[in-house]
Amino acid sequence: MIKATLHINKYIKKAQEVKTVNKSEEDKVGFRQKLKALLHQVRKNKECYFMLLPFMLLFTVFTVAPVIMSLPIGFTDFNMVQFPKFVGLSNFYTLFLSDKVFLQSIRVTLVFVIFTGPISYIMCFFLAWLINELHPKLSSVFILIFYAPSMANVYTVWQLIFSGDSYGYLNSMLLDTGIIKAPVQWLTDSRYVLGVVIVVQLWISLGAGFLALRAGFQSIDRSQYEAAAIEGI
């Protein structure tokens, strides 16, 4: 009886080992097949990847590489002239406990992200839905109106609007209506700069954002709207 039990356990253990080996081999084969399919797609669309190559090179050199390099450099004392000297967490202690400018910048960044993230998405979604419900010809006109500004020179347009003299569009309008008595320095006064930057960023993200969402609305089958109407949604 004991011998039979040992024999059975030995057989089960061997079967489990064989099963583990087979699964490992299947995973390797599956990975090879996926890699082979990926390489086939790359070769099939090599012209597209070739056109993306200049951007990817610049993006890697000026964005990816600096971000990766900043991680180890953060633990060193590096003045761009002498060889980096390892200082451990000293930089981070100074940053979070002694640097008031850094803490202020975190607050400003959070405010900026809160306003330009959700609000920008909601505005893009609302405009995309609204324009999608219009007549096709009227819809094309509004798409041009909302998208054209994103192709303009951002600095020139907003410099004219927020110019700090009485000839700036915003100052001129507020002076004419009597809301202000003297021109406001929108671009240099710390009380207004954050609000100005948020407005400009919302304007920049509006063009491409609502256009992408509108394309998504266009891909929805009209029968889905009819079914929703029948269901009372």
PDB file of C-alpha atoms in Angstrom:
ATOM      1  CA  MET A   1       0.000   0.000   0.000  1.00  0.00           C
ATOM      2  CA  ILE A   2       2.806   2.414   0.913  1.00  0.00           C
ATOM      3  CA  LYS A   3       4.741   1.525  -2.232  1.00  0.00           C
ATOM      4  CA  ALA A   4       1.649   2.134  -4.378  1.00  0.00           C
ATOM      5  CA  THR A   5       1.084   5.528  -2.734  1.00  0.00           C
ATOM      6  CA  LEU A   6       4.709   6.543  -3.308  1.00  0.00           C
ATOM      7  CA  HIS A   7       4.484   5.387  -6.888  1.00  0.00           C
ATOM      8  CA  ILE A   8       1.330   7.444  -7.446  1.00  0.00           C
ATOM      9  CA  ASN A   9       2.858  10.559  -5.856  1.00  0.00           C
ATOM     10  CA  LYS A  10       5.979  10.136  -7.953  1.00  0.00           C
ATOM     11  CA  TYR A  11       3.838   9.823 -11.098  1.00  0.00           C
ATOM     12  CA  ILE A  12       1.813  12.944 -10.184  1.00  0.00           C
ATOM     13  CA  LYS A  13       4.976  14.947  -9.490  1.00  0.00           C
ATOM     14  CA  LYS A  14       6.486  13.864 -12.806  1.00  0.00           C
ATOM     15  CA  ALA A  15       3.263  14.774 -14.643  1.00  0.00           C
ATOM     16  CA  GLN A  16       3.299  18.239 -13.012  1.00  0.00           C
ATOM     17  CA  GLU A  17       6.914  18.755 -14.039  1.00  0.00           C
ATOM     18  CA  VAL A  18       6.096  17.737 -17.616  1.00  0.00           C
ATOM     19  CA  LYS A  19       3.107  20.072 -17.588  1.00  0.00           C
ATOM     20  CA  THR A  20       5.275  22.946 -16.300  1.00  0.00           C
ATOM     21  CA  VAL A  21       7.875  22.307 -19.001  1.00  0.00           C
ATOM     22  CA  ASN A  22       5.195  22.161 -21.694  1.00  0.00           C
ATOM     23  CA  LYS A  23       3.644  25.415 -20.477  1.00  0.00           C
ATOM     24  CA  SER A  24       7.051  27.106 -20.485  1.00  0.00           C
ATOM     25  CA  GLU A  25       7.663  25.893 -24.026  1.00  0.00           C
ATOM     26  CA  GLU A  26       4.214  27.088 -25.084  1.00  0.00           C
ATOM     27  CA  ASP A  27       4.936  30.533 -23.604  1.00  0.00           C
ATOM     28  CA  LYS A  28       8.219  30.675 -25.506  1.00  0.00           C
ATOM     29  CA  VAL A  29       6.512  29.643 -28.733  1.00  0.00           C
ATOM     30  CA  GLY A  30       3.732  32.186 -28.143  1.00  0.00           C
ATOM     31  CA  PHE A  31       6.256  34.945 -27.515  1.00  0.00           C
ATOM     32  CA  ARG A  32       8.192  34.006 -30.644  1.00  0.00           C
ATOM     33  CA  GLN A  33       5.007  34.034 -32.701  1.00  0.00           C
ATOM     34  CA  LYS A  34       4.028  37.453 -31.349  1.00  0.00           C
ATOM     35  CA  LEU A  35       7.518  38.808 -32.023  1.00  0.00           C
ATOM     36  CA  LYS A  36       7.457  37.360 -35.510  1.00  0.00           C
ATOM     37  CA  ALA A  37       4.038  38.922 -36.183  1.00  0.00           C
ATOM     38  CA  LEU A  38       5.274  42.279 -34.872  1.00  0.00           C
ATOM     39  CA  LEU A  39       8.354  42.202 -37.107  1.00  0.00           C
ATOM     40  CA  HIS A  40       6.131  41.261 -40.037  1.00  0.00           C
ATOM     41  CA  GLN A  41       3.896  44.274 -39.384  1.00  0.00           C
ATOM     42  CA  VAL A  42       6.953  46.537 -39.138  1.00  0.00           C
ATOM     43  CA  ARG A  43       8.288  45.275 -42.471  1.00  0.00           C
ATOM     44  CA  LYS A  44       4.845  45.579 -44.018  1.00  0.00           C
ATOM     45  CA  ASN A  45       4.494  49.213 -42.893  1.00  0.00           C
ATOM     46  CA  LYS A  46       8.149  50.188 -43.112  1.00  0.00           C
ATOM     47  CA  GLU A  47       7.327  53.385 -45.044  1.00  0.00           C
ATOM     48  CA  CYS A  48       5.189  54.624 -42.141  1.00  0.00           C
ATOM     49  CA  TYR A  49       7.894  53.858 -39.588  1.00  0.00           C
ATOM     50  CA  PHE A  50      10.456  55.540 -41.821  1.00  0.00           C
ATOM     51  CA  MET A  51       8.327  58.714 -41.828  1.00  0.00           C
ATOM     52  CA  LEU A  52       8.046  58.535 -38.023  1.00  0.00           C
ATOM     53  CA  LEU A  53      11.797  58.045 -37.616  1.00  0.00           C
ATOM     54  CA  PRO A  54      12.844  61.763 -37.574  1.00  0.00           C
ATOM     55  CA  PHE A  55      10.293  62.619 -34.885  1.00  0.00           C
ATOM     56  CA  MET A  56      11.124  59.552 -32.798  1.00  0.00           C
ATOM     57  CA  LEU A  57      14.836  60.355 -32.932  1.00  0.00           C
ATOM     58  CA  LEU A  58      14.276  63.943 -31.794  1.00  0.00           C
ATOM     59  CA  PHE A  59      11.771  62.836 -29.136  1.00  0.00           C
ATOM     60  CA  THR A  60      14.195  60.234 -27.800  1.00  0.00           C
ATOM     61  CA  VAL A  61      17.198  62.557 -27.750  1.00  0.00           C
ATOM     62  CA  PHE A  62      15.499  65.638 -26.287  1.00  0.00           C
ATOM     63  CA  THR A  63      12.744  64.085 -24.120  1.00  0.00           C
ATOM     64  CA  VAL A  64      13.284  60.429 -23.230  1.00  0.00           C
ATOM     65  CA  ALA A  65      17.063  60.587 -22.709  1.00  0.00           C
ATOM     66  CA  PRO A  66      16.997  63.712 -20.464  1.00  0.00           C
ATOM     67  CA  VAL A  67      14.257  62.217 -18.283  1.00  0.00           C
ATOM     68  CA  ILE A  68      16.206  58.978 -17.830  1.00  0.00           C
ATOM     69  CA  MET A  69      19.460  60.859 -17.168  1.00  0.00           C
ATOM     70  CA  SER A  70      17.803  63.125 -14.590  1.00  0.00           C
ATOM     71  CA  LEU A  71      17.090  60.185 -12.265  1.00  0.00           C
ATOM     72  CA  PRO A  72      20.712  59.288 -11.412  1.00  0.00           C
ATOM     73  CA  ILE A  73      21.842  62.920 -11.645  1.00  0.00           C
ATOM     74  CA  GLY A  74      19.304  63.789  -8.926  1.00  0.00           C
ATOM     75  CA  PHE A  75      21.467  61.907  -6.425  1.00  0.00           C
ATOM     76  CA  THR A  76      24.619  63.867  -7.283  1.00  0.00           C
ATOM     77  CA  ASP A  77      26.106  67.340  -6.952  1.00  0.00           C
ATOM     78  CA  PHE A  78      26.704  68.304 -10.584  1.00  0.00           C
ATOM     79  CA  ASN A  79      27.679  71.817 -11.717  1.00  0.00           C
ATOM     80  CA  MET A  80      28.094  70.961 -15.440  1.00  0.00           C
ATOM     81  CA  VAL A  81      31.874  71.526 -15.173  1.00  0.00           C
ATOM     82  CA  GLN A  82      33.214  69.051 -12.645  1.00  0.00           C
ATOM     83  CA  PHE A  83      32.510  65.338 -12.507  1.00  0.00           C
ATOM     84  CA  PRO A  84      29.234  64.523 -10.621  1.00  0.00           C
ATOM     85  CA  LYS A  85      29.694  63.859  -6.900  1.00  0.00           C
ATOM     86  CA  PHE A  86      27.287  61.425  -5.215  1.00  0.00           C
ATOM     87  CA  VAL A  87      25.373  63.094  -2.345  1.00  0.00           C
ATOM     88  CA  GLY A  88      22.536  60.613  -1.795  1.00  0.00           C
ATOM     89  CA  LEU A  89      19.183  62.132  -0.807  1.00  0.00           C
ATOM     90  CA  SER A  90      20.634  65.511   0.147  1.00  0.00           C
ATOM     91  CA  ASN A  91      19.155  67.246  -2.909  1.00  0.00           C
ATOM     92  CA  PHE A  92      15.678  65.918  -2.139  1.00  0.00           C
ATOM     93  CA  TYR A  93      15.880  66.943   1.526  1.00  0.00           C
ATOM     94  CA  THR A  94      16.758  70.471   0.441  1.00  0.00           C
ATOM     95  CA  LEU A  95      14.064  70.468  -2.218  1.00  0.00           C
ATOM     96  CA  PHE A  96      11.156  69.439  -0.004  1.00  0.00           C
ATOM     97  CA  LEU A  97      12.212  70.948   3.339  1.00  0.00           C
ATOM     98  CA  SER A  98      14.119  74.138   2.508  1.00  0.00           C
ATOM     99  CA  ASP A  99      13.203  75.287  -0.993  1.00  0.00           C
ATOM    100  CA  LYS A 100      10.089  77.482  -0.745  1.00  0.00           C
ATOM    101  CA  VAL A 101      10.132  78.203  -4.476  1.00  0.00           C
ATOM    102  CA  PHE A 102       9.793  74.489  -5.265  1.00  0.00           C
ATOM    103  CA  LEU A 103       6.814  74.078  -2.915  1.00  0.00           C
ATOM    104  CA  GLN A 104       5.183  77.136  -4.482  1.00  0.00           C
ATOM    105  CA  SER A 105       5.778  75.706  -7.948  1.00  0.00           C
ATOM    106  CA  ILE A 106       4.060  72.450  -6.936  1.00  0.00           C
ATOM    107  CA  ARG A 107       0.964  74.399  -5.876  1.00  0.00           C
ATOM    108  CA  VAL A 108       0.952  76.372  -9.121  1.00  0.00           C
ATOM    109  CA  THR A 109       1.407  73.197 -11.165  1.00  0.00           C
ATOM    110  CA  LEU A 110      -1.485  71.465  -9.393  1.00  0.00           C
ATOM    111  CA  VAL A 111      -3.794  74.423 -10.021  1.00  0.00           C
ATOM    112  CA  PHE A 112      -2.712  74.519 -13.655  1.00  0.00           C
ATOM    113  CA  VAL A 113      -3.299  70.780 -14.140  1.00  0.00           C
ATOM    114  CA  ILE A 114      -6.704  70.826 -12.418  1.00  0.00           C
ATOM    115  CA  PHE A 115      -7.999  73.605 -14.662  1.00  0.00           C
ATOM    116  CA  THR A 116      -6.385  72.618 -17.966  1.00  0.00           C
ATOM    117  CA  GLY A 117      -7.088  68.901 -17.595  1.00  0.00           C
ATOM    118  CA  PRO A 118     -10.751  68.206 -16.740  1.00  0.00           C
ATOM    119  CA  ILE A 119     -12.091  71.582 -17.904  1.00  0.00           C
ATOM    120  CA  SER A 120     -10.311  71.292 -21.252  1.00  0.00           C
ATOM    121  CA  TYR A 121     -11.712  67.786 -21.788  1.00  0.00           C
ATOM    122  CA  ILE A 122     -15.254  68.826 -20.845  1.00  0.00           C
ATOM    123  CA  MET A 123     -15.131  71.837 -23.192  1.00  0.00           C
ATOM    124  CA  CYS A 124     -13.775  69.714 -26.055  1.00  0.00           C
ATOM    125  CA  PHE A 125     -16.416  67.041 -25.464  1.00  0.00           C
ATOM    126  CA  PHE A 126     -19.269  69.563 -25.310  1.00  0.00           C
ATOM    127  CA  LEU A 127     -18.150  71.395 -28.472  1.00  0.00           C
ATOM    128  CA  ALA A 128     -17.614  68.125 -30.345  1.00  0.00           C
ATOM    129  CA  TRP A 129     -21.101  66.906 -29.421  1.00  0.00           C
ATOM    130  CA  LEU A 130     -22.715  70.256 -30.227  1.00  0.00           C
ATOM    131  CA  ILE A 131     -21.009  70.596 -33.635  1.00  0.00           C
ATOM    132  CA  ASN A 132     -21.746  66.971 -34.480  1.00  0.00           C
ATOM    133  CA  GLU A 133     -25.486  67.657 -34.117  1.00  0.00           C
ATOM    134  CA  LEU A 134     -25.446  70.549 -36.592  1.00  0.00           C
ATOM    135  CA  HIS A 135     -26.110  70.420 -40.322  1.00  0.00           C
ATOM    136  CA  PRO A 136     -23.025  69.107 -42.184  1.00  0.00           C
ATOM    137  CA  LYS A 137     -22.343  72.428 -43.968  1.00  0.00           C
ATOM    138  CA  LEU A 138     -22.841  74.469 -40.806  1.00  0.00           C
ATOM    139  CA  SER A 139     -20.752  71.941 -38.902  1.00  0.00           C
ATOM    140  CA  SER A 140     -17.850  72.413 -41.345  1.00  0.00           C
ATOM    141  CA  VAL A 141     -17.963  76.185 -40.806  1.00  0.00           C
ATOM    142  CA  PHE A 142     -17.796  75.852 -37.018  1.00  0.00           C
ATOM    143  CA  ILE A 143     -14.978  73.290 -37.250  1.00  0.00           C
ATOM    144  CA  LEU A 144     -12.966  75.814 -39.255  1.00  0.00           C
ATOM    145  CA  ILE A 145     -13.773  78.590 -36.750  1.00  0.00           C
ATOM    146  CA  PHE A 146     -12.693  76.564 -33.728  1.00  0.00           C
ATOM    147  CA  TYR A 147      -9.723  74.783 -35.282  1.00  0.00           C
ATOM    148  CA  ALA A 148      -8.163  77.632 -37.289  1.00  0.00           C
ATOM    149  CA  PRO A 149      -6.917  79.556 -34.205  1.00  0.00           C
ATOM    150  CA  SER A 150      -4.836  76.542 -33.123  1.00  0.00           C
ATOM    151  CA  MET A 151      -2.834  76.925 -36.334  1.00  0.00           C
ATOM    152  CA  ALA A 152      -2.124  80.600 -35.682  1.00  0.00           C
ATOM    153  CA  ASN A 153       0.924  82.075 -33.971  1.00  0.00           C
ATOM    154  CA  VAL A 154       0.053  81.719 -30.278  1.00  0.00           C
ATOM    155  CA  TYR A 155       2.472  84.383 -29.076  1.00  0.00           C
ATOM    156  CA  THR A 156       1.311  87.039 -31.565  1.00  0.00           C
ATOM    157  CA  VAL A 157      -2.403  86.491 -30.940  1.00  0.00           C
ATOM    158  CA  TRP A 158      -2.276  86.542 -27.147  1.00  0.00           C
ATOM    159  CA  GLN A 159       0.339  89.291 -26.995  1.00  0.00           C
ATOM    160  CA  LEU A 160      -2.154  91.534 -28.788  1.00  0.00           C
ATOM    161  CA  ILE A 161      -4.976  90.517 -26.447  1.00  0.00           C
ATOM    162  CA  PHE A 162      -3.061  90.781 -23.150  1.00  0.00           C
ATOM    163  CA  SER A 163      -0.745  93.653 -24.039  1.00  0.00           C
ATOM    164  CA  GLY A 164       0.012  95.720 -20.933  1.00  0.00           C
ATOM    165  CA  ASP A 165      -0.685  99.105 -22.540  1.00  0.00           C
ATOM    166  CA  SER A 166      -4.009 100.759 -23.364  1.00  0.00           C
ATOM    167  CA  TYR A 167      -3.837  99.429 -26.924  1.00  0.00           C
ATOM    168  CA  GLY A 168      -4.146  95.799 -25.858  1.00  0.00           C
ATOM    169  CA  TYR A 169      -7.514  94.388 -26.844  1.00  0.00           C
ATOM    170  CA  LEU A 170      -8.513  93.314 -23.315  1.00  0.00           C
ATOM    171  CA  ASN A 171      -7.249  96.483 -21.618  1.00  0.00           C
ATOM    172  CA  SER A 172      -8.863  98.655 -24.288  1.00  0.00           C
ATOM    173  CA  MET A 173     -12.246  96.966 -23.820  1.00  0.00           C
ATOM    174  CA  LEU A 174     -12.086  97.173 -20.009  1.00  0.00           C
ATOM    175  CA  LEU A 175     -11.039 100.843 -20.118  1.00  0.00           C
ATOM    176  CA  ASP A 176     -13.833 101.734 -22.535  1.00  0.00           C
ATOM    177  CA  THR A 177     -16.423 100.061 -20.315  1.00  0.00           C
ATOM    178  CA  GLY A 178     -15.020 101.720 -17.176  1.00  0.00           C
ATOM    179  CA  ILE A 179     -14.215  98.463 -15.392  1.00  0.00           C
ATOM    180  CA  ILE A 180     -10.587  99.494 -14.878  1.00  0.00           C
ATOM    181  CA  LYS A 181      -9.021 102.960 -14.628  1.00  0.00           C
ATOM    182  CA  ALA A 182      -5.491 102.063 -15.786  1.00  0.00           C
ATOM    183  CA  PRO A 183      -4.024  99.335 -18.013  1.00  0.00           C
ATOM    184  CA  VAL A 184      -3.353  96.021 -16.293  1.00  0.00           C
ATOM    185  CA  GLN A 185      -0.017  94.247 -16.780  1.00  0.00           C
ATOM    186  CA  TRP A 186      -1.520  90.851 -17.553  1.00  0.00           C
ATOM    187  CA  LEU A 187       1.763  89.217 -18.596  1.00  0.00           C
ATOM    188  CA  THR A 188       4.060  90.542 -15.868  1.00  0.00           C
ATOM    189  CA  ASP A 189       1.887  90.856 -12.751  1.00  0.00           C
ATOM    190  CA  SER A 190       2.128  87.660 -10.668  1.00  0.00           C
ATOM    191  CA  ARG A 191      -1.539  88.006  -9.684  1.00  0.00           C
ATOM    192  CA  TYR A 192      -2.716  87.462 -13.265  1.00  0.00           C
ATOM    193  CA  VAL A 193      -0.014  85.398 -15.009  1.00  0.00           C
ATOM    194  CA  LEU A 194      -1.325  81.984 -13.897  1.00  0.00           C
ATOM    195  CA  GLY A 195      -4.851  82.790 -15.058  1.00  0.00           C
ATOM    196  CA  VAL A 196      -3.540  84.038 -18.392  1.00  0.00           C
ATOM    197  CA  VAL A 197      -1.472  80.875 -18.916  1.00  0.00           C
ATOM    198  CA  ILE A 198      -4.494  78.685 -18.090  1.00  0.00           C
ATOM    199  CA  VAL A 199      -6.680  80.553 -20.598  1.00  0.00           C
ATOM    200  CA  VAL A 200      -4.029  80.269 -23.329  1.00  0.00           C
ATOM    201  CA  GLN A 201      -3.506  76.556 -22.667  1.00  0.00           C
ATOM    202  CA  LEU A 202      -7.256  75.904 -22.800  1.00  0.00           C
ATOM    203  CA  TRP A 203      -7.376  77.731 -26.128  1.00  0.00           C
ATOM    204  CA  ILE A 204      -4.422  75.743 -27.508  1.00  0.00           C
ATOM    205  CA  SER A 205      -5.828  72.357 -26.488  1.00  0.00           C
ATOM    206  CA  LEU A 206      -9.327  73.160 -27.725  1.00  0.00           C
ATOM    207  CA  GLY A 207      -8.588  72.875 -31.454  1.00  0.00           C
ATOM    208  CA  ALA A 208      -7.076  69.402 -31.811  1.00  0.00           C
ATOM    209  CA  GLY A 209      -8.968  68.026 -28.803  1.00  0.00           C
ATOM    210  CA  PHE A 210     -12.488  68.747 -29.982  1.00  0.00           C
ATOM    211  CA  LEU A 211     -11.574  67.677 -33.540  1.00  0.00           C
ATOM    212  CA  ALA A 212     -10.479  64.234 -32.305  1.00  0.00           C
ATOM    213  CA  LEU A 213     -13.636  63.816 -30.207  1.00  0.00           C
ATOM    214  CA  ARG A 214     -15.787  64.981 -33.088  1.00  0.00           C
ATOM    215  CA  ALA A 215     -14.202  62.306 -35.294  1.00  0.00           C
ATOM    216  CA  GLY A 216     -15.176  59.797 -32.601  1.00  0.00           C
ATOM    217  CA  PHE A 217     -18.794  61.006 -32.673  1.00  0.00           C
ATOM    218  CA  GLN A 218     -18.780  60.648 -36.463  1.00  0.00           C
ATOM    219  CA  SER A 219     -17.843  56.976 -36.156  1.00  0.00           C
ATOM    220  CA  ILE A 220     -20.928  56.183 -34.031  1.00  0.00           C
ATOM    221  CA  ASP A 221     -23.617  54.447 -36.073  1.00  0.00           C
ATOM    222  CA  ARG A 222     -26.826  56.503 -36.283  1.00  0.00           C
ATOM    223  CA  SER A 223     -28.804  53.385 -35.418  1.00  0.00           C
ATOM    224  CA  GLN A 224     -27.325  53.618 -31.918  1.00  0.00           C
ATOM    225  CA  TYR A 225     -28.956  57.032 -31.467  1.00  0.00           C
ATOM    226  CA  GLU A 226     -32.262  55.659 -32.755  1.00  0.00           C
ATOM    227  CA  ALA A 227     -32.077  52.712 -30.376  1.00  0.00           C
ATOM    228  CA  ALA A 228     -31.298  55.074 -27.473  1.00  0.00           C
ATOM    229  CA  ALA A 229     -34.263  57.274 -28.407  1.00  0.00           C
ATOM    230  CA  ILE A 230     -36.581  54.262 -28.458  1.00  0.00           C
ATOM    231  CA  GLU A 231     -35.286  53.203 -25.044  1.00  0.00           C
ATOM    232  CA  GLY A 232     -35.961  56.714 -23.738  1.00  0.00           C
ATOM    233  CA  ILE A 233     -32.320  57.639 -23.091  1.00  0.00           C
TER     234      ILE A 233
END
